[in-house]
CSV table of C-alpha atoms in Angstrom, one decimal:
chain,number,residue,atom,x,y,z
D,132,MET,CA,84.6,21.1,-88.4
D,133,GLN,CA,82.7,19.8,-90.9
D,134,SER,CA,81.1,16.1,-91.4
D,135,PHE,CA,83.1,13.5,-93.4
D,136,ASN,CA,83.8,9.8,-93.9
D,137,PHE,CA,86.8,8.6,-94.3
D,138,LYS,CA,88.2,5.0,-94.6
D,139,CYS,CA,91.7,4.0,-96.0
D,140,PRO,CA,91.9,0.3,-95.4
D,141,THR,CA,95.6,0.2,-97.2
D,142,GLU,CA,98.2,-1.6,-95.2
D,143,VAL,CA,101.3,0.3,-95.7
D,144,VAL,CA,104.7,-1.6,-95.1
D,145,PHE,CA,107.0,1.4,-95.1
D,146,GLY,CA,111.2,1.6,-94.9
D,147,ARG,CA,114.1,0.1,-96.0
D,148,GLY,CA,113.8,-3.6,-97.6
D,149,ALA,CA,109.9,-3.1,-97.4
D,150,GLU,CA,109.6,-5.4,-100.5
D,151,GLU,CA,111.0,-8.4,-99.1
D,152,GLN,CA,108.4,-8.8,-96.9
D,153,VAL,CA,105.9,-9.2,-100.0
D,154,ALA,CA,105.4,-13.2,-100.0
D,155,THR,CA,104.8,-13.3,-95.9
D,156,LYS,CA,102.0,-10.5,-96.3
D,157,LEU,CA,100.3,-11.6,-99.3
D,158,ARG,CA,100.1,-15.1,-97.9
D,159,GLU,CA,98.3,-13.3,-94.9
D,160,TYR,CA,95.7,-12.1,-97.6
D,161,GLY,CA,95.1,-15.2,-99.0
D,162,ALA,CA,96.8,-15.2,-102.2
D,163,SER,CA,98.1,-18.3,-104.5
D,164,HIS,CA,98.3,-17.0,-107.7
D,165,ILE,CA,99.9,-13.6,-107.9
D,166,PHE,CA,99.8,-11.5,-111.4
D,167,ILE,CA,102.5,-8.9,-111.6
D,168,VAL,CA,101.8,-5.9,-113.7
D,169,TYR,CA,105.1,-3.8,-114.3
D,170,GLY,CA,106.2,-1.0,-116.7
D,171,GLY,CA,109.3,-0.3,-118.9
D,172,GLY,CA,112.5,-1.9,-118.1
D,173,SER,CA,113.7,-0.2,-115.3
D,174,VAL,CA,112.4,-2.6,-112.7
D,175,VAL,CA,114.2,-5.5,-114.9
D,176,ARG,CA,117.5,-3.5,-115.2
D,177,SER,CA,117.2,-2.8,-111.4
D,178,GLY,CA,116.7,-6.4,-110.7
D,179,LEU,CA,113.6,-5.6,-108.7
D,180,LEU,CA,111.4,-7.8,-110.9
D,181,ALA,CA,113.7,-10.9,-110.2
D,182,LYS,CA,114.0,-10.3,-106.9
D,183,VAL,CA,110.4,-10.1,-106.2
D,184,GLU,CA,109.4,-12.9,-108.6
D,185,ARG,CA,112.3,-15.1,-106.7
D,186,ILE,CA,110.6,-14.2,-103.5
D,187,LEU,CA,107.1,-15.2,-104.6
D,188,LEU,CA,108.4,-18.4,-106.3
D,189,SER,CA,110.8,-19.6,-103.2
D,190,ALA,CA,107.6,-19.5,-100.9
D,191,GLY,CA,105.5,-21.6,-103.3
D,192,PHE,CA,103.3,-18.8,-104.8
D,193,ALA,CA,102.2,-19.1,-109.0
D,194,VAL,CA,103.4,-16.0,-110.2
D,195,GLN,CA,102.8,-14.6,-113.9
D,196,SER,CA,104.4,-11.2,-114.8
D,197,LEU,CA,103.1,-8.5,-117.7
D,198,GLY,CA,105.1,-5.4,-118.6
D,199,GLY,CA,104.4,-2.8,-120.8
D,200,VAL,CA,102.6,-0.3,-118.9
D,201,GLN,CA,103.1,3.5,-120.4
D,202,PRO,CA,102.8,6.7,-118.7
D,203,ASN,CA,99.4,8.0,-119.1
D,204,PRO,CA,98.3,4.3,-118.9
D,205,ARG,CA,96.7,2.8,-121.9
D,206,LEU,CA,93.3,0.9,-122.0
D,207,GLY,CA,95.0,-1.6,-124.5
D,208,PHE,CA,97.3,-2.9,-122.2
D,209,VAL,CA,94.6,-3.0,-119.7
D,210,ARG,CA,92.5,-5.5,-121.5
D,211,GLN,CA,95.3,-7.6,-122.7
D,212,GLY,CA,96.2,-7.7,-118.9
D,213,VAL,CA,92.7,-8.8,-118.0
D,214,ARG,CA,92.7,-11.7,-120.8
D,215,THR,CA,95.9,-12.7,-119.1
D,216,ALA,CA,95.1,-12.7,-115.8
D,217,ILE,CA,91.9,-14.5,-116.3
D,218,ALA,CA,93.7,-17.2,-118.3
D,219,PHE,CA,96.1,-17.6,-115.1
D,220,GLN,CA,93.1,-17.8,-112.9
D,221,ALA,CA,94.7,-14.8,-110.8
D,222,ASP,CA,93.6,-14.1,-107.2
D,223,PHE,CA,95.9,-11.1,-106.5
D,224,ILE,CA,97.4,-8.4,-108.5
D,225,LEU,CA,100.6,-6.9,-107.6
D,226,ALA,CA,102.1,-3.6,-109.0
D,227,ILE,CA,105.4,-3.1,-109.4
D,228,GLY,CA,105.9,0.7,-110.4
D,229,GLY,CA,104.7,4.0,-109.6
D,230,GLY,CA,101.3,5.7,-110.5
D,231,SER,CA,100.8,4.5,-114.2
D,232,VAL,CA,101.4,1.0,-112.9
D,233,ILE,CA,99.3,0.8,-110.3
D,234,ASP,CA,96.4,2.3,-111.9
D,235,SER,CA,96.8,-0.3,-114.4
D,236,ALA,CA,96.7,-3.1,-111.8
D,237,LYS,CA,93.3,-1.9,-110.6
D,238,ALA,CA,91.6,-1.9,-113.7
D,239,ILE,CA,93.1,-5.2,-114.5
D,240,ALA,CA,91.6,-6.0,-111.1
D,241,HIS,CA,88.0,-4.8,-111.9
D,242,GLY,CA,88.1,-6.4,-115.2
D,243,THR,CA,89.4,-9.8,-114.0
D,244,ALA,CA,86.6,-9.7,-111.5
D,245,ASN,CA,84.0,-9.1,-113.8
D,246,PRO,CA,84.9,-11.0,-117.1
D,247,GLY,CA,81.7,-10.1,-118.8
D,248,ILE,CA,82.2,-6.2,-118.8
D,249,ASP,CA,84.4,-4.5,-120.8
D,250,VAL,CA,86.6,-2.8,-118.3
D,251,TRP,CA,86.3,0.8,-120.1
D,252,ASP,CA,82.3,0.7,-119.2
D,253,PHE,CA,83.5,1.5,-115.3
D,254,TRP,CA,85.5,4.5,-116.5
D,255,CYS,CA,82.7,6.0,-118.6
D,256,GLY,CA,79.8,5.0,-116.0
D,257,ARG,CA,77.9,2.3,-118.7
D,258,GLU,CA,78.8,-0.2,-115.7
D,259,LYS,CA,78.7,0.5,-112.0
D,260,LEU,CA,81.8,-1.5,-109.8
D,261,THR,CA,80.5,-3.7,-107.4
D,262,ARG,CA,83.1,-6.4,-107.0
D,263,SER,CA,87.2,-6.4,-107.8
D,264,MET,CA,89.9,-8.6,-106.7
D,265,PRO,CA,92.9,-7.3,-103.9
D,266,VAL,CA,95.9,-5.4,-105.5
D,267,ALA,CA,98.9,-4.9,-103.6
D,268,SER,CA,101.9,-2.2,-104.8
D,269,ILE,CA,105.7,-2.0,-104.4
D,270,LEU,CA,106.2,1.6,-105.2
D,271,THR,CA,109.2,2.6,-107.3
D,272,LEU,CA,108.3,6.4,-107.8
D,273,ALA,CA,106.5,8.9,-105.2
D,274,ALA,CA,104.1,10.9,-107.4
D,275,ALA,CA,100.5,9.7,-107.9
D,276,GLY,CA,99.6,8.2,-104.3
D,277,SER,CA,97.7,5.4,-106.0
D,278,GLU,CA,99.1,3.0,-103.5
D,279,THR,CA,96.6,4.3,-101.0
D,280,SER,CA,94.3,6.0,-103.1
D,281,ASP,CA,90.6,5.6,-104.2
D,282,SER,CA,91.0,6.7,-107.8
D,283,ALA,CA,92.5,5.1,-110.9
D,284,VAL,CA,93.1,6.9,-114.4
D,285,ILE,CA,93.3,5.4,-117.7
D,286,THR,CA,93.7,6.6,-121.3
D,287,ASN,CA,91.7,5.4,-124.1
D,288,GLU,CA,94.0,5.6,-126.9
D,289,GLU,CA,91.5,4.8,-129.7
D,290,THR,CA,89.5,8.1,-128.8
D,291,GLY,CA,92.3,10.0,-126.8
D,292,LYS,CA,90.3,10.2,-123.7
D,293,LYS,CA,91.9,10.4,-120.3
D,294,ALA,CA,89.1,9.3,-117.5
D,295,GLY,CA,89.4,8.9,-114.1
D,296,LEU,CA,87.2,6.4,-112.0
D,297,ASN,CA,86.9,6.9,-108.0
D,298,THR,CA,85.7,4.0,-106.1
D,299,PRO,CA,86.2,2.1,-102.7
D,300,PHE,CA,87.0,-0.9,-104.7
D,301,ASN,CA,90.2,1.1,-105.8
D,302,ARG,CA,91.9,1.1,-102.3
D,303,PRO,CA,94.8,-1.6,-102.8
D,304,ALA,CA,95.0,-4.0,-99.7
D,305,ILE,CA,98.7,-3.3,-99.2
D,306,ALA,CA,101.7,-0.8,-100.3
D,307,PHE,CA,105.1,-1.9,-99.9
D,308,MET,CA,107.0,1.4,-99.6
D,309,ASN,CA,110.7,1.3,-99.6
D,310,PRO,CA,112.3,5.0,-100.6
D,311,GLU,CA,115.3,3.3,-101.7
D,312,LEU,CA,113.6,2.2,-104.6
D,313,THR,CA,113.2,5.7,-105.6
D,314,PHE,CA,116.9,6.8,-105.8
D,315,THR,CA,117.3,6.1,-109.7
D,316,VAL,CA,114.1,7.6,-111.5
D,317,PRO,CA,115.0,10.0,-113.7
D,318,LYS,CA,115.2,13.8,-112.7
D,319,LYS,CA,112.2,14.5,-114.7
D,320,GLN,CA,109.8,12.0,-113.3
D,321,LEU,CA,111.5,13.2,-109.6
D,322,VAL,CA,109.9,16.7,-110.4
D,323,CYS,CA,106.9,15.9,-111.8
D,324,GLY,CA,106.1,13.2,-109.2
D,325,ILE,CA,106.7,16.2,-106.8
D,326,SER,CA,104.3,18.4,-108.5
D,327,ASP,CA,101.7,15.8,-108.5
D,328,ILE,CA,102.1,15.4,-104.9
D,329,LEU,CA,101.4,19.0,-104.4
D,330,MET,CA,98.7,19.4,-106.7
D,331,HIS,CA,96.7,16.7,-105.1
D,332,THR,CA,96.5,18.7,-101.8
D,333,LEU,CA,96.3,22.1,-103.8
D,334,GLU,CA,93.2,20.6,-105.2
D,335,ARG,CA,91.8,20.0,-101.9
D,336,TYR,CA,92.5,23.0,-100.1
D,337,PHE,CA,91.2,25.4,-102.6
D,338,THR,CA,87.3,24.0,-102.7
D,339,SER,CA,83.9,25.7,-102.4
D,340,CYS,CA,83.7,24.9,-98.5
D,341,LYS,CA,84.2,28.2,-96.5
D,342,GLU,CA,83.6,27.0,-93.2
D,343,THR,CA,87.0,26.4,-90.8
D,344,ASN,CA,88.4,23.3,-91.0
D,345,ALA,CA,91.5,24.2,-88.4
D,346,PHE,CA,93.3,20.7,-88.5
D,347,THR,CA,92.7,20.0,-92.0
D,348,ASP,CA,94.3,23.0,-93.1
D,349,LEU,CA,97.1,22.3,-91.1
D,350,VAL,CA,97.6,19.0,-92.4
D,351,ALA,CA,97.4,20.1,-96.0
D,352,GLU,CA,99.4,22.9,-95.3
D,353,SER,CA,102.1,21.0,-93.5
D,354,LEU,CA,102.2,18.4,-96.2
D,355,LEU,CA,102.7,21.4,-98.7
D,356,LYS,CA,105.5,22.9,-96.9
D,357,ASN,CA,107.1,20.0,-96.3
D,358,VAL,CA,107.3,18.3,-99.9
D,359,MET,CA,108.5,21.8,-101.1
D,360,ALA,CA,111.4,21.7,-98.6
D,361,GLN,CA,112.3,18.3,-99.1
D,362,SER,CA,112.4,18.9,-102.7
D,363,LYS,CA,114.8,21.1,-102.5
D,364,VAL,CA,116.8,18.7,-100.9
D,365,ALA,CA,115.9,15.8,-103.4
D,366,VAL,CA,116.8,17.6,-106.1
D,367,GLU,CA,120.2,17.8,-105.5
D,368,ASN,CA,120.6,14.3,-104.1
D,369,GLN,CA,118.1,11.8,-104.9
D,370,GLN,CA,120.2,9.3,-102.5
D,371,ASP,CA,119.1,11.2,-99.6
D,372,TYR,CA,117.0,8.7,-97.6
D,373,ASP,CA,115.5,11.3,-95.6
D,374,ALA,CA,114.1,13.8,-98.1
D,375,MET,CA,113.0,10.7,-100.3
D,376,SER,CA,111.1,9.1,-97.6
D,377,GLU,CA,109.6,12.3,-96.5
D,378,ILE,CA,108.4,12.8,-100.1
D,379,MET,CA,107.3,9.4,-100.5
D,380,TRP,CA,105.1,9.4,-97.5
D,381,CYS,CA,103.5,12.8,-97.9
D,382,GLY,CA,102.8,11.4,-101.6
D,383,SER,CA,100.6,8.6,-100.1
D,384,VAL,CA,98.7,11.1,-97.5
D,385,SER,CA,98.0,13.9,-100.3
D,386,HIS,CA,96.1,11.4,-102.0
D,387,CYS,CA,94.2,9.1,-99.7
D,388,ASN,CA,91.8,11.8,-99.1
D,389,PHE,CA,93.1,12.9,-95.8
D,390,THR,CA,93.8,16.4,-96.7
D,391,GLU,CA,90.3,17.0,-97.6
D,392,LEU,CA,88.4,15.6,-94.7
D,393,GLY,CA,85.4,18.2,-94.0
D,394,ARG,CA,85.3,19.3,-97.7
D,395,ALA,CA,84.9,18.3,-101.2
D,396,LYS,CA,87.9,18.1,-103.5
D,397,ASP,CA,87.8,20.3,-106.7
D,398,PHE,CA,90.3,18.6,-109.3
D,399,THR,CA,89.5,21.3,-112.0
D,400,CYS,CA,93.2,21.4,-113.0
D,401,HIS,CA,93.3,17.6,-113.0
D,402,LYS,CA,90.2,17.6,-115.3
D,403,LEU,CA,92.0,20.2,-117.7
D,404,GLY,CA,95.1,18.5,-117.5
D,405,HIS,CA,93.9,15.2,-118.5
D,406,GLU,CA,93.0,16.6,-121.9
D,407,LEU,CA,96.1,17.8,-122.4
D,408,SER,CA,97.8,14.4,-121.4
D,409,GLY,CA,95.3,12.6,-123.7
D,410,ARG,CA,95.8,14.6,-126.7
D,411,PHE,CA,99.4,15.4,-126.6
D,412,ASP,CA,100.6,12.5,-124.2
D,413,VAL,CA,102.2,14.9,-122.1
D,414,THR,CA,103.4,13.8,-118.6
D,415,HIS,CA,100.6,14.1,-115.7
D,416,GLY,CA,102.6,16.1,-113.1
D,417,ALA,CA,103.6,18.7,-116.2
D,418,SER,CA,99.9,19.2,-117.5
D,419,LEU,CA,98.9,20.3,-113.9
D,420,THR,CA,101.6,22.7,-113.4
D,421,THR,CA,100.9,24.0,-116.9
D,422,ILE,CA,97.2,24.6,-115.8
D,423,TRP,CA,97.3,26.0,-112.3
D,424,PRO,CA,98.6,29.3,-112.8
D,425,ALA,CA,96.2,30.2,-115.1
D,426,TRP,CA,93.2,28.5,-113.0
D,427,ALA,CA,94.4,30.3,-110.2
D,428,GLN,CA,94.7,33.6,-111.8
D,429,TYR,CA,91.1,32.9,-113.0
D,430,VAL,CA,89.2,32.1,-110.1
D,431,TRP,CA,91.3,34.0,-107.1
D,432,ARG,CA,88.5,36.6,-106.5
D,433,ASP,CA,86.1,33.9,-105.8
D,434,ASP,CA,87.9,33.5,-102.2
D,435,VAL,CA,90.4,36.1,-101.6
D,436,PRO,CA,90.7,35.3,-98.2
D,437,ARG,CA,91.5,31.6,-98.8
D,438,PHE,CA,94.2,32.9,-101.2
D,439,ALA,CA,95.6,35.1,-98.9
D,440,GLN,CA,95.7,32.3,-96.2
D,441,PHE,CA,97.6,30.5,-98.4
D,442,ALA,CA,100.0,33.2,-99.2
D,443,GLU,CA,101.1,33.7,-95.4
D,444,ARG,CA,101.0,29.9,-94.4
D,445,ILE,CA,103.1,28.7,-97.5
D,446,PHE,CA,105.3,31.3,-98.3
D,447,GLY,CA,105.1,33.5,-95.5
D,448,ILE,CA,104.1,36.6,-97.0
D,449,THR,CA,102.2,38.8,-94.1
D,450,SER,CA,102.2,42.4,-95.8
D,451,GLY,CA,100.1,43.9,-98.1
D,452,SER,CA,96.2,43.7,-98.3
D,453,ASP,CA,94.2,40.4,-98.9
D,454,GLU,CA,94.3,40.8,-102.5
D,455,GLU,CA,98.0,41.9,-102.8
D,456,LYS,CA,98.8,38.5,-100.5
D,457,ALA,CA,96.3,36.5,-102.4
D,458,GLN,CA,98.8,37.7,-106.0
D,459,ALA,CA,101.7,37.1,-104.1
D,460,GLY,CA,101.0,33.5,-103.0
D,461,ILE,CA,99.9,32.7,-106.8
D,462,LYS,CA,103.4,34.0,-107.8
D,463,GLY,CA,105.3,32.2,-105.4
D,464,MET,CA,103.7,29.1,-106.3
D,465,VAL,CA,104.5,29.5,-109.9
D,466,GLU,CA,108.1,30.8,-109.3
D,467,TYR,CA,108.6,27.4,-107.2
D,468,PHE,CA,107.4,25.3,-110.0
D,469,ARG,CA,109.8,26.9,-112.4
D,470,SER,CA,112.4,26.2,-109.8
D,471,LEU,CA,111.7,22.7,-110.4
D,472,GLY,CA,112.0,23.1,-114.3
D,473,MET,CA,108.1,22.2,-114.7
D,474,PRO,CA,106.1,24.2,-117.1
D,475,THR,CA,103.6,27.0,-116.4
D,476,ASN,CA,102.0,27.6,-119.8
D,477,PHE,CA,101.8,25.9,-123.5
D,478,THR,CA,105.3,26.8,-124.8
D,479,GLU,CA,106.9,25.3,-121.7
D,480,LEU,CA,105.1,22.2,-122.0
D,481,GLY,CA,106.0,21.7,-125.7
D,482,ILE,CA,103.1,21.5,-127.0
D,483,GLY,CA,103.2,25.2,-128.6
D,484,VAL,CA,100.6,27.8,-128.7
D,485,GLN,CA,97.3,26.1,-129.9
D,486,ASP,CA,94.8,27.6,-132.1
D,487,LYS,CA,91.1,28.2,-131.4
D,488,ASN,CA,89.7,24.9,-132.9
D,489,SER,CA,92.1,23.0,-130.5
D,490,ILE,CA,91.3,24.7,-127.7
D,491,ALA,CA,87.8,24.4,-128.1
D,492,TYR,CA,88.3,20.6,-128.5
D,493,LEU,CA,90.0,20.5,-125.2
D,494,ALA,CA,87.3,22.3,-123.7
D,495,ASP,CA,84.8,20.3,-125.0
D,496,MET,CA,86.4,17.1,-124.0
D,497,ALA,CA,86.9,18.2,-120.7
D,498,THR,CA,82.8,19.3,-120.2
D,499,ALA,CA,81.8,16.4,-122.2
D,500,GLY,CA,80.4,18.4,-124.6
D,501,ASP,CA,79.2,21.0,-122.1
D,502,THR,CA,77.0,18.8,-120.3
D,503,LYS,CA,79.0,18.8,-117.4
D,504,LYS,CA,80.6,21.5,-115.1
D,505,LEU,CA,84.3,20.9,-113.8
D,506,GLY,CA,84.9,21.1,-110.0
D,507,ASN,CA,83.1,23.1,-107.1
D,508,PHE,CA,85.7,26.1,-106.1
D,509,HIS,CA,84.6,28.0,-109.5
D,510,PRO,CA,82.3,25.5,-111.3
D,511,LEU,CA,83.4,25.9,-115.2
D,512,ASP,CA,81.5,25.2,-118.1
D,513,LYS,CA,82.7,24.8,-121.7
D,514,ALA,CA,83.3,28.7,-122.2
D,515,MET,CA,85.0,29.1,-118.8
D,516,ALA,CA,87.3,26.4,-119.6
D,517,ILE,CA,88.2,27.7,-123.2
D,518,ASP,CA,89.0,31.2,-121.0
D,519,ILE,CA,91.5,29.2,-118.7
D,520,TYR,CA,93.0,27.2,-121.6
D,521,GLN,CA,94.1,30.7,-123.3
D,522,LEU,CA,95.4,32.2,-120.3
D,523,ALA,CA,98.0,29.1,-120.5
D,524,ASN,CA,98.2,29.3,-124.4
D,525,HIS,CA,101.2,31.0,-124.9
């Protein structure tokens, strides 16, 4: 087993009615002025926002809410949130929603704790984050795993750049997770969320580490198989508590770093996918399933035994050479994504076939003008990124 450091301090309150403990728990963390961040109208229409506000106000907390988070969360909203939270004297940020809302809440927490610094400076590396304030989440969509992760992704709508920030300060203090709150999400969000969960582990399963990490592999493989099995039930019946609860918890485990222990994450597909989201405003999960087939076909020869193991353990493919099993495993994953109705190329993504200039632009953005390489399984320069985009460009 390879060496690793692991710390995930997020407290998880999981199960039916979890959100009803919000006042009791936030009091334990010393909160007094709670700034609520949410997205569109779903939490308003469902009554969840009013319910949470009522619970907090009845318990004596000062509460202010700000809605309007969009998918591929925008820097402009974050900056507005920082100004409002500072004026409110917030000491705790509460996200009610999915990954975009939680990532926005994290960014607002960083900006509020550092009022003299533009929050984007943390994301582009001009400033180092040294302090923040606590964040809690009431999860309404199983997908990004942001409720337990050390990452947050924000889009600068002025430049079209979508960027991630990894820091221990991104770990939320507490996550309230009631699977029943995910029962009414649109089917597209459900399947995109499932895809995102799977990709968070796939991006950790295929890495540069060639040494055996048996337990980490077993955890990753079990998570992948469980999500794929439960998704068949959930797609047919989103009110199936068992399936939706399994998917929700797997989403948290998939992105808290537990499925990577003993090896480094790769996340090449995420970096390439972020550029698709930044330029075309496509859903994050859809960008990942679009890129993964092209990436896998481009890199599989770098570690044929790894792809063969994936095929054997995930899809039960035991016949043929390692090369044949590897190819069959990639095909099996692509077919699974398609079974969910997820895109696996640019046309299916809805952006159409792109010209050479567009492809070059995406690759240039992803590699910061060919000044940095992406990932570690098969580190990509700009020319390689162009090759992968072209494989998806049909």
